[in-house]
Amino acid sequence: MADLRDLYQQIIVDHSRSPRNCRVLQGASLSAEGDNPLCGDHVTLYVQMEGERVKDISFQGNGCAISTASASLLTEMLKGKTRAEAEALFESFHDVVTGAPYVEKPGAPALGKLAVFAGVSQFPLRVKCATLVWHTLKAALNQIKEPVSTE
Ligand code: ZN
């Protein structure tokens, strides 16, 4: 178990130090902003859809290691996924970070590296850091213009 925790820790540190897809996406068809005032995390998410599929996705923001790593891994996971897969993945991810028993959702892609956030469930304040970008994704997909707040 300790080894697995170390590996998870390494992935989070790696993604927080060298976030993937961290840039403005020119020509993004969808975007949304999210704030987590409890921690000071802020994220802007850009999504380029092609039909029902995420063609490209990127983010910019500043926040703690957890929120940055979560945004980085989200963009890595969602490229090429459909809207329905993205929403199903959010449900699975939410279960993981809140410590709910893992139940495979119909049509949900494998969690893959998102499983690294399982440890977050022990730190309720950190759950908001990890889920901020996912709530922001939902707002982008639903074209909600007001910034998302975790409060
Ligand atoms: Zn945070």
PDB file of N, CA, C and O in Angstrom, residues 79-131:
ATOM      1  N   LYS A  79      -9.109  14.284 -23.801  1.00  0.00           N
ATOM      2  CA  LYS A  79      -8.918  14.500 -25.234  1.00  0.00           C
ATOM      3  C   LYS A  79      -9.403  13.276 -26.005  1.00  0.00           C
ATOM      4  O   LYS A  79      -8.994  12.148 -25.706  1.00  0.00           O
ATOM      5  N   GLY A  80     -10.299  13.485 -26.941  1.00  0.00           N
ATOM      6  CA  GLY A  80     -10.811  12.386 -27.752  1.00  0.00           C
ATOM      7  C   GLY A  80     -12.051  11.712 -27.175  1.00  0.00           C
ATOM      8  O   GLY A  80     -12.670  10.882 -27.829  1.00  0.00           O
ATOM      9  N   LYS A  81     -12.412  12.075 -25.925  1.00  0.00           N
ATOM     10  CA  LYS A  81     -13.592  11.467 -25.308  1.00  0.00           C
ATOM     11  C   LYS A  81     -14.869  12.206 -25.755  1.00  0.00           C
ATOM     12  O   LYS A  81     -14.827  13.368 -26.120  1.00  0.00           O
ATOM     13  N   THR A  82     -15.991  11.495 -25.686  1.00  0.00           N
ATOM     14  CA  THR A  82     -17.266  12.142 -25.997  1.00  0.00           C
ATOM     15  C   THR A  82     -17.772  12.877 -24.762  1.00  0.00           C
ATOM     16  O   THR A  82     -17.306  12.635 -23.636  1.00  0.00           O
ATOM     17  N   ARG A  83     -18.746  13.731 -24.992  1.00  0.00           N
ATOM     18  CA  ARG A  83     -19.397  14.459 -23.894  1.00  0.00           C
ATOM     19  C   ARG A  83     -19.963  13.478 -22.849  1.00  0.00           C
ATOM     20  O   ARG A  83     -19.791  13.668 -21.654  1.00  0.00           O
ATOM     21  N   ALA A  84     -20.626  12.423 -23.325  1.00  0.00           N
ATOM     22  CA  ALA A  84     -21.224  11.448 -22.397  1.00  0.00           C
ATOM     23  C   ALA A  84     -20.136  10.737 -21.592  1.00  0.00           C
ATOM     24  O   ALA A  84     -20.290  10.501 -20.388  1.00  0.00           O
ATOM     25  N   GLU A  85     -19.007  10.415 -22.247  1.00  0.00           N
ATOM     26  CA  GLU A  85     -17.908   9.759 -21.525  1.00  0.00           C
ATOM     27  C   GLU A  85     -17.322  10.702 -20.477  1.00  0.00           C
ATOM     28  O   GLU A  85     -16.978  10.284 -19.369  1.00  0.00           O
ATOM     29  N   ALA A  86     -17.213  11.979 -20.833  1.00  0.00           N
ATOM     30  CA  ALA A  86     -16.670  12.972 -19.901  1.00  0.00           C
ATOM     31  C   ALA A  86     -17.554  13.065 -18.669  1.00  0.00           C
ATOM     32  O   ALA A  86     -17.065  13.106 -17.533  1.00  0.00           O
ATOM     33  N   GLU A  87     -18.865  13.072 -18.865  1.00  0.00           N
ATOM     34  CA  GLU A  87     -19.784  13.193 -17.736  1.00  0.00           C
ATOM     35  C   GLU A  87     -19.752  11.935 -16.865  1.00  0.00           C
ATOM     36  O   GLU A  87     -19.800  12.017 -15.636  1.00  0.00           O
ATOM     37  N   ALA A  88     -19.648  10.781 -17.507  1.00  0.00           N
ATOM     38  CA  ALA A  88     -19.571   9.524 -16.754  1.00  0.00           C
ATOM     39  C   ALA A  88     -18.268   9.464 -15.948  1.00  0.00           C
ATOM     40  O   ALA A  88     -18.236   8.989 -14.812  1.00  0.00           O
ATOM     41  N   LEU A  89     -17.190   9.974 -16.547  1.00  0.00           N
ATOM     42  CA  LEU A  89     -15.900   9.983 -15.869  1.00  0.00           C
ATOM     43  C   LEU A  89     -15.934  10.902 -14.646  1.00  0.00           C
ATOM     44  O   LEU A  89     -15.334  10.605 -13.613  1.00  0.00           O
ATOM     45  N   PHE A  90     -16.638  12.013 -14.764  1.00  0.00           N
ATOM     46  CA  PHE A  90     -16.790  12.931 -13.632  1.00  0.00           C
ATOM     47  C   PHE A  90     -17.457  12.203 -12.467  1.00  0.00           C
ATOM     48  O   PHE A  90     -17.027  12.314 -11.321  1.00  0.00           O
ATOM     49  N   GLU A  91     -18.490  11.421 -12.760  1.00  0.00           N
ATOM     50  CA  GLU A  91     -19.176  10.686 -11.690  1.00  0.00           C
ATOM     51  C   GLU A  91     -18.238   9.692 -11.011  1.00  0.00           C
ATOM     52  O   GLU A  91     -18.208   9.590  -9.782  1.00  0.00           O
ATOM     53  N   SER A  92     -17.463   8.974 -11.822  1.00  0.00           N
ATOM     54  CA  SER A  92     -16.512   8.012 -11.252  1.00  0.00           C
ATOM     55  C   SER A  92     -15.469   8.738 -10.405  1.00  0.00           C
ATOM     56  O   SER A  92     -15.122   8.304  -9.306  1.00  0.00           O
ATOM     57  N   PHE A  93     -14.960   9.852 -10.938  1.00  0.00           N
ATOM     58  CA  PHE A  93     -13.935  10.629 -10.248  1.00  0.00           C
ATOM     59  C   PHE A  93     -14.470  11.150  -8.914  1.00  0.00           C
ATOM     60  O   PHE A  93     -13.792  11.112  -7.892  1.00  0.00           O
ATOM     61  N   HIS A  94     -15.710  11.614  -8.950  1.00  0.00           N
ATOM     62  CA  HIS A  94     -16.335  12.145  -7.744  1.00  0.00           C
ATOM     63  C   HIS A  94     -16.414  11.067  -6.663  1.00  0.00           C
ATOM     64  O   HIS A  94     -16.137  11.321  -5.490  1.00  0.00           O
ATOM     65  N   ASP A  95     -16.760   9.850  -7.059  1.00  0.00           N
ATOM     66  CA  ASP A  95     -16.780   8.732  -6.112  1.00  0.00           C
ATOM     67  C   ASP A  95     -15.404   8.513  -5.502  1.00  0.00           C
ATOM     68  O   ASP A  95     -15.271   8.308  -4.295  1.00  0.00           O
ATOM     69  N   VAL A  96     -14.381   8.550  -6.343  1.00  0.00           N
ATOM     70  CA  VAL A  96     -13.018   8.292  -5.876  1.00  0.00           C
ATOM     71  C   VAL A  96     -12.588   9.332  -4.837  1.00  0.00           C
ATOM     72  O   VAL A  96     -12.096   8.989  -3.767  1.00  0.00           O
ATOM     73  N   VAL A  97     -12.795  10.621  -5.143  1.00  0.00           N
ATOM     74  CA  VAL A  97     -12.286  11.655  -4.238  1.00  0.00           C
ATOM     75  C   VAL A  97     -13.144  11.818  -2.984  1.00  0.00           C
ATOM     76  O   VAL A  97     -12.686  12.381  -1.999  1.00  0.00           O
ATOM     77  N   THR A  98     -14.381  11.339  -3.020  1.00  0.00           N
ATOM     78  CA  THR A  98     -15.196  11.444  -1.812  1.00  0.00           C
ATOM     79  C   THR A  98     -15.176  10.138  -1.025  1.00  0.00           C
ATOM     80  O   THR A  98     -15.823  10.023   0.010  1.00  0.00           O
ATOM     81  N   GLY A  99     -14.438   9.154  -1.527  1.00  0.00           N
ATOM     82  CA  GLY A  99     -14.292   7.896  -0.796  1.00  0.00           C
ATOM     83  C   GLY A  99     -15.491   6.983  -0.907  1.00  0.00           C
ATOM     84  O   GLY A  99     -15.615   6.031  -0.147  1.00  0.00           O
ATOM     85  N   ALA A 100     -16.379   7.268  -1.866  1.00  0.00           N
ATOM     86  CA  ALA A 100     -17.523   6.370  -2.083  1.00  0.00           C
ATOM     87  C   ALA A 100     -17.001   5.073  -2.701  1.00  0.00           C
ATOM     88  O   ALA A 100     -15.982   5.081  -3.385  1.00  0.00           O
ATOM     89  N   PRO A 101     -17.682   3.971  -2.435  1.00  0.00           N
ATOM     90  CA  PRO A 101     -17.222   2.722  -3.036  1.00  0.00           C
ATOM     91  C   PRO A 101     -17.251   2.830  -4.560  1.00  0.00           C
ATOM     92  O   PRO A 101     -18.180   3.420  -5.120  1.00  0.00           O
ATOM     93  N   TYR A 102     -16.207   2.304  -5.181  1.00  0.00           N
ATOM     94  CA  TYR A 102     -16.115   2.423  -6.627  1.00  0.00           C
ATOM     95  C   TYR A 102     -17.111   1.489  -7.307  1.00  0.00           C
ATOM     96  O   TYR A 102     -17.119   0.290  -7.077  1.00  0.00           O
ATOM     97  N   VAL A 103     -17.961   2.074  -8.099  1.00  0.00           N
ATOM     98  CA  VAL A 103     -18.929   1.301  -8.875  1.00  0.00           C
ATOM     99  C   VAL A 103     -18.725   1.703 -10.327  1.00  0.00           C
ATOM    100  O   VAL A 103     -18.704   2.901 -10.646  1.00  0.00           O
ATOM    101  N   GLU A 104     -18.519   0.732 -11.188  1.00  0.00           N
ATOM    102  CA  GLU A 104     -18.287   1.084 -12.578  1.00  0.00           C
ATOM    103  C   GLU A 104     -19.569   1.644 -13.176  1.00  0.00           C
ATOM    104  O   GLU A 104     -20.632   1.043 -13.075  1.00  0.00           O
ATOM    105  N   LYS A 105     -19.468   2.814 -13.785  1.00  0.00           N
ATOM    106  CA  LYS A 105     -20.630   3.457 -14.402  1.00  0.00           C
ATOM    107  C   LYS A 105     -20.764   2.955 -15.838  1.00  0.00           C
ATOM    108  O   LYS A 105     -19.759   2.816 -16.532  1.00  0.00           O
ATOM    109  N   PRO A 106     -22.000   2.691 -16.250  1.00  0.00           N
ATOM    110  CA  PRO A 106     -22.160   2.249 -17.640  1.00  0.00           C
ATOM    111  C   PRO A 106     -21.631   3.310 -18.596  1.00  0.00           C
ATOM    112  O   PRO A 106     -21.936   4.493 -18.436  1.00  0.00           O
ATOM    113  N   GLY A 107     -20.801   2.889 -19.531  1.00  0.00           N
ATOM    114  CA  GLY A 107     -20.296   3.818 -20.537  1.00  0.00           C
ATOM    115  C   GLY A 107     -19.152   4.691 -20.061  1.00  0.00           C
ATOM    116  O   GLY A 107     -18.665   5.531 -20.806  1.00  0.00           O
ATOM    117  N   ALA A 108     -18.714   4.506 -18.811  1.00  0.00           N
ATOM    118  CA  ALA A 108     -17.614   5.337 -18.310  1.00  0.00           C
ATOM    119  C   ALA A 108     -16.268   4.752 -18.728  1.00  0.00           C
ATOM    120  O   ALA A 108     -16.053   3.550 -18.597  1.00  0.00           O
ATOM    121  N   PRO A 109     -15.374   5.597 -19.206  1.00  0.00           N
ATOM    122  CA  PRO A 109     -14.033   5.113 -19.528  1.00  0.00           C
ATOM    123  C   PRO A 109     -13.307   4.720 -18.235  1.00  0.00           C
ATOM    124  O   PRO A 109     -13.682   5.163 -17.148  1.00  0.00           O
ATOM    125  N   ALA A 110     -12.265   3.924 -18.353  1.00  0.00           N
ATOM    126  CA  ALA A 110     -11.470   3.533 -17.187  1.00  0.00           C
ATOM    127  C   ALA A 110     -10.889   4.774 -16.517  1.00  0.00           C
ATOM    128  O   ALA A 110     -10.530   5.734 -17.181  1.00  0.00           O
ATOM    129  N   LEU A 111     -10.814   4.717 -15.209  1.00  0.00           N
ATOM    130  CA  LEU A 111     -10.303   5.865 -14.455  1.00  0.00           C
ATOM    131  C   LEU A 111      -8.838   6.157 -14.725  1.00  0.00           C
ATOM    132  O   LEU A 111      -8.410   7.301 -14.682  1.00  0.00           O
ATOM    133  N   GLY A 112      -8.080   5.108 -14.992  1.00  0.00           N
ATOM    134  CA  GLY A 112      -6.660   5.293 -15.274  1.00  0.00           C
ATOM    135  C   GLY A 112      -5.965   6.063 -14.166  1.00  0.00           C
ATOM    136  O   GLY A 112      -6.173   5.800 -12.979  1.00  0.00           O
ATOM    137  N   LYS A 113      -5.180   7.057 -14.558  1.00  0.00           N
ATOM    138  CA  LYS A 113      -4.372   7.806 -13.591  1.00  0.00           C
ATOM    139  C   LYS A 113      -5.220   8.624 -12.622  1.00  0.00           C
ATOM    140  O   LYS A 113      -4.709   9.067 -11.596  1.00  0.00           O
ATOM    141  N   LEU A 114      -6.499   8.821 -12.944  1.00  0.00           N
ATOM    142  CA  LEU A 114      -7.336   9.616 -12.042  1.00  0.00           C
ATOM    143  C   LEU A 114      -7.467   8.944 -10.680  1.00  0.00           C
ATOM    144  O   LEU A 114      -7.794   9.585  -9.691  1.00  0.00           O
ATOM    145  N   ALA A 115      -7.174   7.644 -10.624  1.00  0.00           N
ATOM    146  CA  ALA A 115      -7.215   6.919  -9.354  1.00  0.00           C
ATOM    147  C   ALA A 115      -6.216   7.485  -8.350  1.00  0.00           C
ATOM    148  O   ALA A 115      -6.350   7.253  -7.142  1.00  0.00           O
ATOM    149  N   VAL A 116      -5.241   8.250  -8.811  1.00  0.00           N
ATOM    150  CA  VAL A 116      -4.237   8.796  -7.883  1.00  0.00           C
ATOM    151  C   VAL A 116      -4.859   9.737  -6.857  1.00  0.00           C
ATOM    152  O   VAL A 116      -4.252  10.025  -5.835  1.00  0.00           O
ATOM    153  N   PHE A 117      -6.070  10.213  -7.136  1.00  0.00           N
ATOM    154  CA  PHE A 117      -6.694  11.162  -6.215  1.00  0.00           C
ATOM    155  C   PHE A 117      -7.469  10.485  -5.086  1.00  0.00           C
ATOM    156  O   PHE A 117      -8.111  11.153  -4.289  1.00  0.00           O
ATOM    157  N   ALA A 118      -7.406   9.159  -5.012  1.00  0.00           N
ATOM    158  CA  ALA A 118      -8.141   8.435  -3.963  1.00  0.00           C
ATOM    159  C   ALA A 118      -7.768   8.941  -2.568  1.00  0.00           C
ATOM    160  O   ALA A 118      -8.627   9.059  -1.691  1.00  0.00           O
ATOM    161  N   GLY A 119      -6.500   9.268  -2.364  1.00  0.00           N
ATOM    162  CA  GLY A 119      -6.034   9.712  -1.051  1.00  0.00           C
ATOM    163  C   GLY A 119      -6.660  11.014  -0.597  1.00  0.00           C
ATOM    164  O   GLY A 119      -6.709  11.313   0.604  1.00  0.00           O
ATOM    165  N   VAL A 120      -7.152  11.790  -1.559  1.00  0.00           N
ATOM    166  CA  VAL A 120      -7.744  13.089  -1.260  1.00  0.00           C
ATOM    167  C   VAL A 120      -8.983  12.946  -0.368  1.00  0.00           C
ATOM    168  O   VAL A 120      -9.320  13.839   0.403  1.00  0.00           O
ATOM    169  N   SER A 121      -9.654  11.792  -0.456  1.00  0.00           N
ATOM    170  CA  SER A 121     -10.904  11.602   0.286  1.00  0.00           C
ATOM    171  C   SER A 121     -10.704  11.746   1.796  1.00  0.00           C
ATOM    172  O   SER A 121     -11.646  12.004   2.525  1.00  0.00           O
ATOM    173  N   GLN A 122      -9.458  11.578   2.246  1.00  0.00           N
ATOM    174  CA  GLN A 122      -9.191  11.735   3.683  1.00  0.00           C
ATOM    175  C   GLN A 122      -9.059  13.197   4.104  1.00  0.00           C
ATOM    176  O   GLN A 122      -8.910  13.502   5.281  1.00  0.00           O
ATOM    177  N   PHE A 123      -9.058  14.102   3.138  1.00  0.00           N
ATOM    178  CA  PHE A 123      -8.868  15.523   3.427  1.00  0.00           C
ATOM    179  C   PHE A 123     -10.004  16.330   2.791  1.00  0.00           C
ATOM    180  O   PHE A 123      -9.874  16.790   1.661  1.00  0.00           O
ATOM    181  N   PRO A 124     -11.115  16.481   3.532  1.00  0.00           N
ATOM    182  CA  PRO A 124     -12.327  17.086   2.946  1.00  0.00           C
ATOM    183  C   PRO A 124     -12.090  18.418   2.230  1.00  0.00           C
ATOM    184  O   PRO A 124     -12.691  18.666   1.192  1.00  0.00           O
ATOM    185  N   LEU A 125     -11.181  19.251   2.757  1.00  0.00           N
ATOM    186  CA  LEU A 125     -10.942  20.536   2.091  1.00  0.00           C
ATOM    187  C   LEU A 125     -10.298  20.341   0.722  1.00  0.00           C
ATOM    188  O   LEU A 125     -10.510  21.123  -0.195  1.00  0.00           O
ATOM    189  N   ARG A 126      -9.500  19.293   0.606  1.00  0.00           N
ATOM    190  CA  ARG A 126      -8.792  19.011  -0.641  1.00  0.00           C
ATOM    191  C   ARG A 126      -9.716  18.450  -1.724  1.00  0.00           C
ATOM    192  O   ARG A 126      -9.386  18.479  -2.905  1.00  0.00           O
ATOM    193  N   VAL A 127     -10.854  17.912  -1.311  1.00  0.00           N
ATOM    194  CA  VAL A 127     -11.802  17.372  -2.291  1.00  0.00           C
ATOM    195  C   VAL A 127     -12.237  18.493  -3.238  1.00  0.00           C
ATOM    196  O   VAL A 127     -12.341  18.304  -4.450  1.00  0.00           O
ATOM    197  N   LYS A 128     -12.422  19.693  -2.681  1.00  0.00           N
ATOM    198  CA  LYS A 128     -12.830  20.827  -3.513  1.00  0.00           C
ATOM    199  C   LYS A 128     -11.726  21.219  -4.490  1.00  0.00           C
ATOM    200  O   LYS A 128     -11.999  21.649  -5.611  1.00  0.00           O
ATOM    201  N   CYS A 129     -10.482  21.096  -4.061  1.00  0.00           N
ATOM    202  CA  CYS A 129      -9.342  21.394  -4.943  1.00  0.00           C
ATOM    203  C   CYS A 129      -9.336  20.425  -6.128  1.00  0.00           C
ATOM    204  O   CYS A 129      -9.126  20.817  -7.270  1.00  0.00           O
ATOM    205  N   ALA A 130      -9.573  19.138  -5.831  1.00  0.00           N
ATOM    206  CA  ALA A 130      -9.506  18.104  -6.866  1.00  0.00           C
ATOM    207  C   ALA A 130     -10.687  18.184  -7.828  1.00  0.00           C
ATOM    208  O   ALA A 130     -10.550  17.900  -9.022  1.00  0.00           O
ATOM    209  N   THR A 131     -11.864  18.583  -7.313  1.00  0.00           N
ATOM    210  CA  THR A 131     -13.054  18.555  -8.172  1.00  0.00           C
ATOM    211  C   THR A 131     -13.308  19.884  -8.884  1.00  0.00           C
ATOM    212  O   THR A 131     -14.133  19.929  -9.790  1.00  0.00           O
TER     213      THR A 131
END
